[in-house]
Short mmCIF file of C-alpha atoms in Angstrom, two decimals:
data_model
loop_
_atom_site.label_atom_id
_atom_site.label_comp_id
_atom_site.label_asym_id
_atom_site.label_seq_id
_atom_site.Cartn_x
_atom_site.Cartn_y
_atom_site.Cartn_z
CA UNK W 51 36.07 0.38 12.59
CA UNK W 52 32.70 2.05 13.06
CA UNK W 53 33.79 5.81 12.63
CA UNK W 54 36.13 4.79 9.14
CA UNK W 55 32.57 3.17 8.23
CA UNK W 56 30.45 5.94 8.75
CA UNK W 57 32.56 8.69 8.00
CA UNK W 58 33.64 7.35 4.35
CA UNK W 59 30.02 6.60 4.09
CA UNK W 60 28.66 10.12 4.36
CA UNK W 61 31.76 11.33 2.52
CA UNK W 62 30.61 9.51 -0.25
CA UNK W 63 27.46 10.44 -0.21
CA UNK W 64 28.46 13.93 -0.06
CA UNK W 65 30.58 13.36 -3.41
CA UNK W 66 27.51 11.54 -4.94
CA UNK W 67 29.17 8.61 -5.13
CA UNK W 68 26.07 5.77 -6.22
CA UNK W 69 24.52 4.72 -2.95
CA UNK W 70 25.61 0.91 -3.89
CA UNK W 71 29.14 1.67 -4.36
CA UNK W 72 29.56 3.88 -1.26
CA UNK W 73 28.22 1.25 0.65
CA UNK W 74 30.74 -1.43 -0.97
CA UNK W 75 33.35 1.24 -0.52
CA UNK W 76 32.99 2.09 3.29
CA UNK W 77 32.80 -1.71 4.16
CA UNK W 78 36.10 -2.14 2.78
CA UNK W 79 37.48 0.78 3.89
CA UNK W 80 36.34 -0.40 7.83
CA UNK W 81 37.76 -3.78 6.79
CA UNK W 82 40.82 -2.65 6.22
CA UNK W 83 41.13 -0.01 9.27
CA UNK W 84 39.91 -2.69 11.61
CA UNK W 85 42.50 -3.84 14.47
CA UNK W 86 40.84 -7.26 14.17
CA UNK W 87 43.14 -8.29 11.09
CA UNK W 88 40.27 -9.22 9.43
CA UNK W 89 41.13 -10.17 5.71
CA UNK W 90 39.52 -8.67 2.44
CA UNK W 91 37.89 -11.67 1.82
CA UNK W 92 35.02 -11.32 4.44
CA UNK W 93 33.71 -9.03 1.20
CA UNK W 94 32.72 -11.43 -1.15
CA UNK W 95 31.88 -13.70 1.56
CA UNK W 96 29.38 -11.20 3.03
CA UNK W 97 28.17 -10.67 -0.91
CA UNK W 98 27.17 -14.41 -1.30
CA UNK W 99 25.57 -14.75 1.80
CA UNK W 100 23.52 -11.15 1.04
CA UNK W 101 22.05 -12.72 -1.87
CA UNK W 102 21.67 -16.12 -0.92
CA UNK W 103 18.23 -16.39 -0.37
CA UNK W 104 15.50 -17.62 -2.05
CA UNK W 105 12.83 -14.57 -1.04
CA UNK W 106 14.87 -12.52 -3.40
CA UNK W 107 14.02 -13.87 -6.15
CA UNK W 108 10.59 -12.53 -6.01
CA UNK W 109 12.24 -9.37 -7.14
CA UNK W 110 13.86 -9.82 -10.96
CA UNK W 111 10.04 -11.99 -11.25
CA UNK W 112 8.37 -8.78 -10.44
CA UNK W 113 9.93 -6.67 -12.20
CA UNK W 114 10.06 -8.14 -15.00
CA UNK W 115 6.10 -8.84 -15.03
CA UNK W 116 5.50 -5.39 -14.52
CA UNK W 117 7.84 -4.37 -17.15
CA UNK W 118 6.12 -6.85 -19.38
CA UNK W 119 2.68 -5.63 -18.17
CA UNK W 120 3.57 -1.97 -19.28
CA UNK W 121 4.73 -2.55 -22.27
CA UNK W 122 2.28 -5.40 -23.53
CA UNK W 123 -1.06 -2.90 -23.01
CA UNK W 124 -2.11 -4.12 -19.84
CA UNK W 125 -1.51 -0.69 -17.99
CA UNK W 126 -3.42 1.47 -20.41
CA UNK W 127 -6.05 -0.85 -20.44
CA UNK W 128 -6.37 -0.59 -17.07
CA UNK W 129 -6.32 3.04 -17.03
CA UNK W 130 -9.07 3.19 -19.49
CA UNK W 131 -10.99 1.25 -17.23
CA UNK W 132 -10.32 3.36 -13.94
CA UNK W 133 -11.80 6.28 -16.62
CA UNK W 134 -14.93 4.72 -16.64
CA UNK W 135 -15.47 4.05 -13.09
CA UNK W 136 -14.22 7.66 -11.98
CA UNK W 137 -13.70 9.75 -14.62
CA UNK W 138 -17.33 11.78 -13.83
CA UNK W 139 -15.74 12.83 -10.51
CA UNK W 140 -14.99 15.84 -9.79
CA UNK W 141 -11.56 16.09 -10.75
CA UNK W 142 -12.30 13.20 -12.77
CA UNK W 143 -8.19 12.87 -14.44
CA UNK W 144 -6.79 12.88 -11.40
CA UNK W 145 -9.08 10.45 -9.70
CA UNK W 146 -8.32 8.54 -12.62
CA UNK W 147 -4.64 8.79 -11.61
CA UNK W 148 -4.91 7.81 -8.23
CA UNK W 149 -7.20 4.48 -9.19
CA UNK W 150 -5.05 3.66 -11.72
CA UNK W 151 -1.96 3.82 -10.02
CA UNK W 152 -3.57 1.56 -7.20
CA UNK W 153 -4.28 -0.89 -9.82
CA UNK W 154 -0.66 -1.16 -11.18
CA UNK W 155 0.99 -1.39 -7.94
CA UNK W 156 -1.21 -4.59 -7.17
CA UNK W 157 0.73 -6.07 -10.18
CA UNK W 158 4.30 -4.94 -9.88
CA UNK W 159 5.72 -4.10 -6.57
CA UNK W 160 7.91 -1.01 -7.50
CA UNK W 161 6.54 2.48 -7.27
CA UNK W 162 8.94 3.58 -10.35
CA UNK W 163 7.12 1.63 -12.98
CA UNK W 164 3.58 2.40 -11.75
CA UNK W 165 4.97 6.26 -11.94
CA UNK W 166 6.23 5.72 -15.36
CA UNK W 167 3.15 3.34 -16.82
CA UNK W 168 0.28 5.78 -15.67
CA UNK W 169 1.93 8.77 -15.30
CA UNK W 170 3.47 8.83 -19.41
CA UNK W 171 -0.42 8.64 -20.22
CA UNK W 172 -2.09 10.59 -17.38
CA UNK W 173 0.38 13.31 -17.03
CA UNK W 174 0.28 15.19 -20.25
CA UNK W 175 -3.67 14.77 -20.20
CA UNK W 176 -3.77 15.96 -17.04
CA UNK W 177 -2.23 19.04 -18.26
CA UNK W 178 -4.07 19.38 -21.38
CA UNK W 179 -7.45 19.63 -19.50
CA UNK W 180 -5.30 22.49 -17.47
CA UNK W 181 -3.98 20.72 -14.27
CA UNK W 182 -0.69 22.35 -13.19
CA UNK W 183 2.09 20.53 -13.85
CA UNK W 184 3.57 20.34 -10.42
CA UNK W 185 -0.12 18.98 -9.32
CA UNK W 186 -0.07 16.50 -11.86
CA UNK W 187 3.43 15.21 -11.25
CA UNK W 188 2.79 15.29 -7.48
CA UNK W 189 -0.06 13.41 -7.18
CA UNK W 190 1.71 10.98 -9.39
CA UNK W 191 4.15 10.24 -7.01
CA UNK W 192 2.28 10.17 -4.39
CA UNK W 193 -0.03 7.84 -5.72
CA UNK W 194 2.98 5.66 -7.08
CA UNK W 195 4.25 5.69 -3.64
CA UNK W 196 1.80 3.09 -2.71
CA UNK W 197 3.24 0.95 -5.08
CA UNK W 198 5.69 -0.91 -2.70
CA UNK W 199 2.92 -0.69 0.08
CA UNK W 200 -0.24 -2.35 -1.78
CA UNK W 201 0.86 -6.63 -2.48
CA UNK W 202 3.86 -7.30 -3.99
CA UNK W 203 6.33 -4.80 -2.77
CA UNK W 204 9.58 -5.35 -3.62
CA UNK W 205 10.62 -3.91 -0.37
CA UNK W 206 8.55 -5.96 2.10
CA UNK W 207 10.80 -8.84 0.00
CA UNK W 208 14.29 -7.89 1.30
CA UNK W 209 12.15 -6.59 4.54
CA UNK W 210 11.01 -10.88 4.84
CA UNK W 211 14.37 -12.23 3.70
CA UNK W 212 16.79 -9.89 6.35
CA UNK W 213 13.88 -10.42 9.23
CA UNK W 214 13.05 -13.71 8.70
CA UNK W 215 9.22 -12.59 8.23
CA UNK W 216 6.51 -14.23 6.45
CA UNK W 217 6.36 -12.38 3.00
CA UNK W 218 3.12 -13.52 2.22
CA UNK W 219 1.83 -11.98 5.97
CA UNK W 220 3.57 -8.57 4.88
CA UNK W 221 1.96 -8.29 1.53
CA UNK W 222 -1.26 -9.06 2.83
CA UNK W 223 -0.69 -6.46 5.80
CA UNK W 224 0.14 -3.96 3.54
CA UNK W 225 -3.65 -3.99 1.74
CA UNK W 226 -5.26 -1.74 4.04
CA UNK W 227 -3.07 0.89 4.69
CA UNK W 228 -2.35 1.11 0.87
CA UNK W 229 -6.49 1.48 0.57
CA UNK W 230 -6.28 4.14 3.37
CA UNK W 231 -3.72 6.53 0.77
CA UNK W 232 -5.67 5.97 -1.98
CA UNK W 233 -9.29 7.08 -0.09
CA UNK W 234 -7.01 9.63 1.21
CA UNK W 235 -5.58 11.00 -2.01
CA UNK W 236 -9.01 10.95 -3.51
CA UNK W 237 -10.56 13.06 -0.81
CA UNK W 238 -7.70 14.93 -1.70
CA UNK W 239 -8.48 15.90 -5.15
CA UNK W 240 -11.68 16.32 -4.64
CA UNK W 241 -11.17 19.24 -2.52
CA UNK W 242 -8.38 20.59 -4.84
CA UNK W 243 -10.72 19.81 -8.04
CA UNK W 244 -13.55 21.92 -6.05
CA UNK W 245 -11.05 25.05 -5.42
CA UNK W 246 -9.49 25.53 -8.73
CA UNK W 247 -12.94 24.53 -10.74
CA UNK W 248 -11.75 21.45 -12.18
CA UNK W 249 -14.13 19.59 -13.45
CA UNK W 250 -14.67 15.60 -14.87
CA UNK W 251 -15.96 14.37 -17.53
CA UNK W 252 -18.89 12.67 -18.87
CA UNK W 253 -20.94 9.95 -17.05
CA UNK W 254 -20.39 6.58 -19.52
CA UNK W 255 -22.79 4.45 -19.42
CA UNK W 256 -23.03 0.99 -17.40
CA UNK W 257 -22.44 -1.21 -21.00
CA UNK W 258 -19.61 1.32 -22.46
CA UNK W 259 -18.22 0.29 -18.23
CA UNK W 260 -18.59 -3.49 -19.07
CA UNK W 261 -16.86 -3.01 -22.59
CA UNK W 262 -14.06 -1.32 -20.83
CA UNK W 263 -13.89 -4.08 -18.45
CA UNK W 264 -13.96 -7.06 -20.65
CA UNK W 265 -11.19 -5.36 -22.49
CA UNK W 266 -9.49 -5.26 -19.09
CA UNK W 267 -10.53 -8.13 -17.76
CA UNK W 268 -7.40 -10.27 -18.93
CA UNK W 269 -5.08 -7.23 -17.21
CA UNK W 270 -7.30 -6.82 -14.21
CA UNK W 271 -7.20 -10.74 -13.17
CA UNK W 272 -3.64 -10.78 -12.50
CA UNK W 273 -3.37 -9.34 -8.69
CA UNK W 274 -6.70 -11.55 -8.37
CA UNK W 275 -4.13 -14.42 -9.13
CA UNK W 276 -1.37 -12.98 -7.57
CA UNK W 277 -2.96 -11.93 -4.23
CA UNK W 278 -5.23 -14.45 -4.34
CA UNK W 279 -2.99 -17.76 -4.81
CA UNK W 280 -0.98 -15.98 -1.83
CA UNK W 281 -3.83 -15.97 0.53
CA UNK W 282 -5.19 -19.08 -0.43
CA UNK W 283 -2.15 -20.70 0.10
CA UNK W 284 -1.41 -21.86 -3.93
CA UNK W 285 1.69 -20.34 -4.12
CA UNK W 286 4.27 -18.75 -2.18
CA UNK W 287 5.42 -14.84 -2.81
CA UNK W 288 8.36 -15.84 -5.22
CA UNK W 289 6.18 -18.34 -6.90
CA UNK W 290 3.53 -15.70 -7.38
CA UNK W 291 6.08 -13.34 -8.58
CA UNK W 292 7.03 -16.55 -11.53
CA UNK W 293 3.17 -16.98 -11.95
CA UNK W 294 3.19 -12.87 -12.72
CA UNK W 295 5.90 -13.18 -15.86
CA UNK W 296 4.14 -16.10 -17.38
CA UNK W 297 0.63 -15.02 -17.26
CA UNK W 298 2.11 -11.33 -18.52
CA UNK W 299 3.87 -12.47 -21.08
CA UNK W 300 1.00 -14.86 -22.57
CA UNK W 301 -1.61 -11.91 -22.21
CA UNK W 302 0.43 -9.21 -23.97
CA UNK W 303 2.08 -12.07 -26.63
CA UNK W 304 -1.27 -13.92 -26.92
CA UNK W 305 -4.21 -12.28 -26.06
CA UNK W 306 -3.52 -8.38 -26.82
CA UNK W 307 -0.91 -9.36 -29.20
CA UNK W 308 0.67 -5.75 -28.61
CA UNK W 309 4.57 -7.32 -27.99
CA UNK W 310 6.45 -9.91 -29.67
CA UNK W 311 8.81 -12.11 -29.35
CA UNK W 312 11.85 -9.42 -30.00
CA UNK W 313 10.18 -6.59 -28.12
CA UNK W 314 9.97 -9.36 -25.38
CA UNK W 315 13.46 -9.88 -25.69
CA UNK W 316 14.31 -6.12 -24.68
CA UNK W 317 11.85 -5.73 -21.81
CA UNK W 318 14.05 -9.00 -20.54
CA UNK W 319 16.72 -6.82 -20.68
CA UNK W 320 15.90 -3.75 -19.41
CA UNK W 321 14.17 -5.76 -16.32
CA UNK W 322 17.65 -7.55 -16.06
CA UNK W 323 19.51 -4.16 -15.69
CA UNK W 324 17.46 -2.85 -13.40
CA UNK W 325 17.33 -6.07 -11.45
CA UNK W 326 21.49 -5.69 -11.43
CA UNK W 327 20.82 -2.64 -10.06
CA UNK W 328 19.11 -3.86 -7.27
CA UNK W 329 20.97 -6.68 -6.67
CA UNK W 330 24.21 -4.47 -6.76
CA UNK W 331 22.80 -2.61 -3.71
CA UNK W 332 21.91 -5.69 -1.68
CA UNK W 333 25.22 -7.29 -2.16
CA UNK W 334 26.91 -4.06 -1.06
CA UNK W 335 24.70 -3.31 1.71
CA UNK W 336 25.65 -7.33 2.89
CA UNK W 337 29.37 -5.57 3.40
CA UNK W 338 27.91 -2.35 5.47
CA UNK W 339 25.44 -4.39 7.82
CA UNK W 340 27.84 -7.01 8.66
CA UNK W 341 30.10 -4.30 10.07
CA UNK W 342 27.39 -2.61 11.86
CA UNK W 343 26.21 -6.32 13.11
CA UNK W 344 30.37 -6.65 14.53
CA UNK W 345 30.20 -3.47 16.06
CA UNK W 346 26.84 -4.07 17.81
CA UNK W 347 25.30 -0.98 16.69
CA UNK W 348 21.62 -2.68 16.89
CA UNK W 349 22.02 -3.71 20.31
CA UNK W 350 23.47 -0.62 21.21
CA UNK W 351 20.79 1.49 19.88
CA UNK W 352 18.18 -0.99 21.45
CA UNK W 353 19.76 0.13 25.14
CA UNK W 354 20.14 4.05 24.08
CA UNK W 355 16.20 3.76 23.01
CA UNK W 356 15.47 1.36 26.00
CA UNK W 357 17.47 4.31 28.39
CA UNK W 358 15.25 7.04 27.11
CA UNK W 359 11.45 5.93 27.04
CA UNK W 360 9.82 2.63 28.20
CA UNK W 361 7.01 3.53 26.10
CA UNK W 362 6.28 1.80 22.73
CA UNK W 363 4.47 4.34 21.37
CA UNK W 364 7.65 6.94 21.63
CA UNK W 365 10.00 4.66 21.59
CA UNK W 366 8.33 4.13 17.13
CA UNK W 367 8.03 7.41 16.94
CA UNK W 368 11.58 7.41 17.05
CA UNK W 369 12.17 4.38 14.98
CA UNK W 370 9.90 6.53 12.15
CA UNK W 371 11.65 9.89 12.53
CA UNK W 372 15.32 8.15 12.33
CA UNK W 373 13.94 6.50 9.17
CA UNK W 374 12.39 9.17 7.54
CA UNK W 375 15.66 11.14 8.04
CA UNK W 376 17.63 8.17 6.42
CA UNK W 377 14.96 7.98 3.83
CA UNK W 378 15.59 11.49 2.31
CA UNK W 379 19.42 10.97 1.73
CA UNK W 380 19.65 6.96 1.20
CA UNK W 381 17.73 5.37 -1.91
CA UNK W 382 14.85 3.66 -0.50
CA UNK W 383 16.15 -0.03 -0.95
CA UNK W 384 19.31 0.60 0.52
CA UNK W 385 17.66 2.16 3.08
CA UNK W 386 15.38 -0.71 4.14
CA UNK W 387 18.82 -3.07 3.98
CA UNK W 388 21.12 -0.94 6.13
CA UNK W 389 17.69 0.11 8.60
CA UNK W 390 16.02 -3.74 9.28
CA UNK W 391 19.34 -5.41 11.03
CA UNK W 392 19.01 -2.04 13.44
CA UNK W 393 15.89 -1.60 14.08
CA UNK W 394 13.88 -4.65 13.93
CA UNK W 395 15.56 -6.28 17.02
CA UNK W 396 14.52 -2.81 18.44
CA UNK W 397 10.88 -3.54 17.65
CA UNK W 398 10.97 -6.77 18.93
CA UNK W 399 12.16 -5.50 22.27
CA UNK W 400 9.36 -3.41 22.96
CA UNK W 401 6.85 -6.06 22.01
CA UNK W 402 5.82 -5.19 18.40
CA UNK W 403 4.40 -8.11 15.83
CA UNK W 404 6.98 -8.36 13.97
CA UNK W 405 4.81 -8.08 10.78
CA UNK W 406 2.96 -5.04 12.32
CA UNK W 407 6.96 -3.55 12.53
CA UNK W 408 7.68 -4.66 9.30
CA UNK W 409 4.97 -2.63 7.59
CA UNK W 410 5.19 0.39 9.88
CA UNK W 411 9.46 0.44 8.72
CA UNK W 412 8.18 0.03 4.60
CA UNK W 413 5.60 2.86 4.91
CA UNK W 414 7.68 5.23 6.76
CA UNK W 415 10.44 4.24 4.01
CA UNK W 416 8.13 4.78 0.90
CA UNK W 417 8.27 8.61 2.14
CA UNK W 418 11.99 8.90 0.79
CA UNK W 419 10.53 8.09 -2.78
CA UNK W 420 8.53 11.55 -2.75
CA UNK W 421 11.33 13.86 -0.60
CA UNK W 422 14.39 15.25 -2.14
CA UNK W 423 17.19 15.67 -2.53
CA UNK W 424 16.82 11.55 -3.11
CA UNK W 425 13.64 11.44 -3.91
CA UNK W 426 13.18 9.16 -6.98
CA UNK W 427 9.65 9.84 -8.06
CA UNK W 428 9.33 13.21 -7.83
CA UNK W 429 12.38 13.29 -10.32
CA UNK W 430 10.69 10.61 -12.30
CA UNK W 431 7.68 12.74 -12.67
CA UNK W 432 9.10 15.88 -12.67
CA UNK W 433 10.59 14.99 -16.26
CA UNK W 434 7.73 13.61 -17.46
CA UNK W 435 5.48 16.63 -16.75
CA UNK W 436 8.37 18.98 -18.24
CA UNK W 437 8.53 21.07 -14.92
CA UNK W 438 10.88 21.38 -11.86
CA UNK W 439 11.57 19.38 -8.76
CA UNK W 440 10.76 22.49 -6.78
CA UNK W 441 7.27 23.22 -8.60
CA UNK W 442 6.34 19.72 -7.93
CA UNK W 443 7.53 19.97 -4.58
CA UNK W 444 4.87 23.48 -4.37
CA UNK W 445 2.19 21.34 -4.51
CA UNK W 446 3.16 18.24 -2.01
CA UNK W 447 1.60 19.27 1.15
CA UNK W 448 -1.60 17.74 1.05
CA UNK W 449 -0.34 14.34 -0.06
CA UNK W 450 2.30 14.42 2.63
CA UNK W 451 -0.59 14.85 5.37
CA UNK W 452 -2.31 11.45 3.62
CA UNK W 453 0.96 9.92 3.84
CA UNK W 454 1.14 11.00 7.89
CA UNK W 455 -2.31 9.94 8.85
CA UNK W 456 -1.87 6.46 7.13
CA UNK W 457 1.06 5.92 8.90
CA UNK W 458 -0.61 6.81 11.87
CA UNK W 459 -3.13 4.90 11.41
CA UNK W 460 -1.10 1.59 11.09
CA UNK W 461 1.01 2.38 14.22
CA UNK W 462 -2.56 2.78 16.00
CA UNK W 463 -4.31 -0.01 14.14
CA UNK W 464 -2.65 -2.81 14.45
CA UNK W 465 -5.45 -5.39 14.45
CA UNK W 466 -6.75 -3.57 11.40
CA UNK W 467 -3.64 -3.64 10.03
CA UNK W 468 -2.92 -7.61 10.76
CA UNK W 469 -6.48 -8.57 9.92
CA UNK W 470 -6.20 -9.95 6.48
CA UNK W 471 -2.46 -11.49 7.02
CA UNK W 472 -4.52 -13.28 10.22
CA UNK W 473 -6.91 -15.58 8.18
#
């Protein structure tokens, strides 16, 4: 049953056959070449119990807020704001990228709408005041990658719900290695900014700074209420995600008046589709993991790693190359679906927090939103910037390294790491 699994898998995948469906596919086809006689019907079973589970529905909340949030104002608000705190740097745009892009992912969870909130504005003036393309467009994924790292992630969600983790103690584990990529990627540009000559722009002054934040300051309170009803115990992760679409909606409908009721009604359904999309790929994925679970393919690769080093610290370096591999050739939520059943009984077994796991697995999975040939944001951002794949790709060294050393970092740290998710 395993081989017809894997091999129609990577067949389809080969075909480029959606990631979802190949998933669904292969499961079936390894039902139905199974000497077990088990029936079709395990399928649908499998689906239900995928998807029952009430940590999911953090995710449609989410996204939806943060589709709300992008088109109601809030976002360019917010970037106008990050303007006036770093915009004097050297390299002041794309410090402004990088802040602003930290922001958003507080608020949404999914590294594809911070990309396409800041980077429709910041891109094209990025290349007006002569960045490169490819620089522009790489440093927006980059800095959009910390989107599912920085609380909510929509991927530490389905991370919780398959490892029976604490949400709330991933999101909160996940502020300071998010922080470490964004000091990382500013260091970054500055060094850039002071090789090519690019320059920032004016000093504002402290009150035209207050202005700009009091005309945030509706925007900029919501991951103050998300994060902080989470850590104080208010609400729960999927109750924070609910709390996130109301107050959304009643700042862009009420406040900043910028959406109304119709408009609303579209961003409902465009955060439904995408939301079906999601929910599509969990549901299949139930199929695929429940065959790998039969075939003991966790425990299995538990004794092969067990067999080869004793040693945690190899024994993750493993776990991250495996999953880095996986990550450039399976969409990055499928990924985390088909990888946490394998690996985090693997983790356990040499002694790892599961939390500290949980957040070494998302980070190490955010990398296959900024490699190709998957590679979702650097497509994303590719088209907005007009340019190709491969000229962003010219220019992703340096934001790869920042990438690396945060990831080391929270494989080294872990009581840095598990410090906030500890009070």
């Amino acid at each position: 049953m395993l081989p017809a699994l894997l091999s129609s898998f990577a067949i389809f995948l080969i075909l480029r056959v959606p990631v979802a469906a190949a998933m669904g596919l292969s499961g079936a086809i390894a039902l139905l070449s199974s000497d077990m006689n088990l029936p079709l019907a395990v399928a649908p079973q499998r689906i239900f119990v995928m998807l029952d589970s009430t940590s999911l529905l953090a995710i449609p909340f989410f996204i939806l807020a943060g589709a709300i949030m992008e088109k109601g104002g809030m976002a360019r608000r917010m970037i106008h704001f990050a303007e006036t705190l770093v915009g004097h740097w050297r390299g002041g745009l794309a410090q402004v990228d990088v802040l602003a892009s930290t922001i958003f992912s507080s608020l949404t969870g999914s590294s594809a709408a911070s990309a396409s909130a800041t980077g429709s504005i910041l891109i094209p003036a990025m290349k007006r005041a002569g960045y490169p393309a490819g620089y522009a467009a790489a440093l927006e994924a980059s800095s959009a990658a910390i989107g599912p790292i920085i609380p909510p992630s929509i991927i530490m969600v389905i991370y919780g719900s398959l490892a029976g983790v604490s949400v709330g103690a991933l999101f909160l584990s996940g502020v300071v290695p998010g922080l470490l990529i964004t000091l990382g990627l500013f260091v970054v540009n500055a060094v850039m900014a002071r090789r090519h000559g690019w320059g920032g722009g004016a000093r504002v002054s402290f009150r035209a700074r207050l202005a700009a934040a009091r005309e945030a300051g509706a925007a900029l309170l919501a991951p103050i209420i998300i994060i902080g009803g989470i850590l104080g115990g208010v609400f729960t992760p999927t109750e924070a995600g609910a709390v996130a679409v109301v107050y959304a909606a009643l700042v862009s409908v009420v406040i900043y008046r910028e959406i109304g009721i119709a408009e609303l009604l579209d961003v409902m359904r465009s955060a439904a589709m995408t939301t079906g999309i999601i929910g599509l790929i969990i549901a299949s994925a139930g199929i695929f993991g429940w065959v790998l679970a039969l075939e003991q393919v966790p425990q299995t690769i538990v004794d092969w790693v067990q067999s080869v080093t004793q040693s945690p610290a190899l024994a993750v370096m493993l776990i991250v190359a495996f999953v880095l591999a996986i990550g450039c050739v399976v969409d990055v939520t499928a990924a985390v679906i088909i990888l946490v059943p394998v690996f985090a009984p693997l983790g356990a077994a040499y002694g790892f927090d599961p939390v500290h796991f949980g957040v070494i697995l998302c980070i190490a999975l955010v990398y296959g939103n900024v490699t190709p040939p998957v590679g979702l944001l650097l497509f994303l951002t590719a088209t907005i910037a007009k340019c190709s794949v491969s000229e962003v790709i010219r220019y992703q060294l340096p934001f790869f390294l920042v990438l690396t050393l945060a990831l080391v970092a929270t494989v080294a740290f872990p009581d840095l790491i598990l410090s906030l998710s500890r009070l």
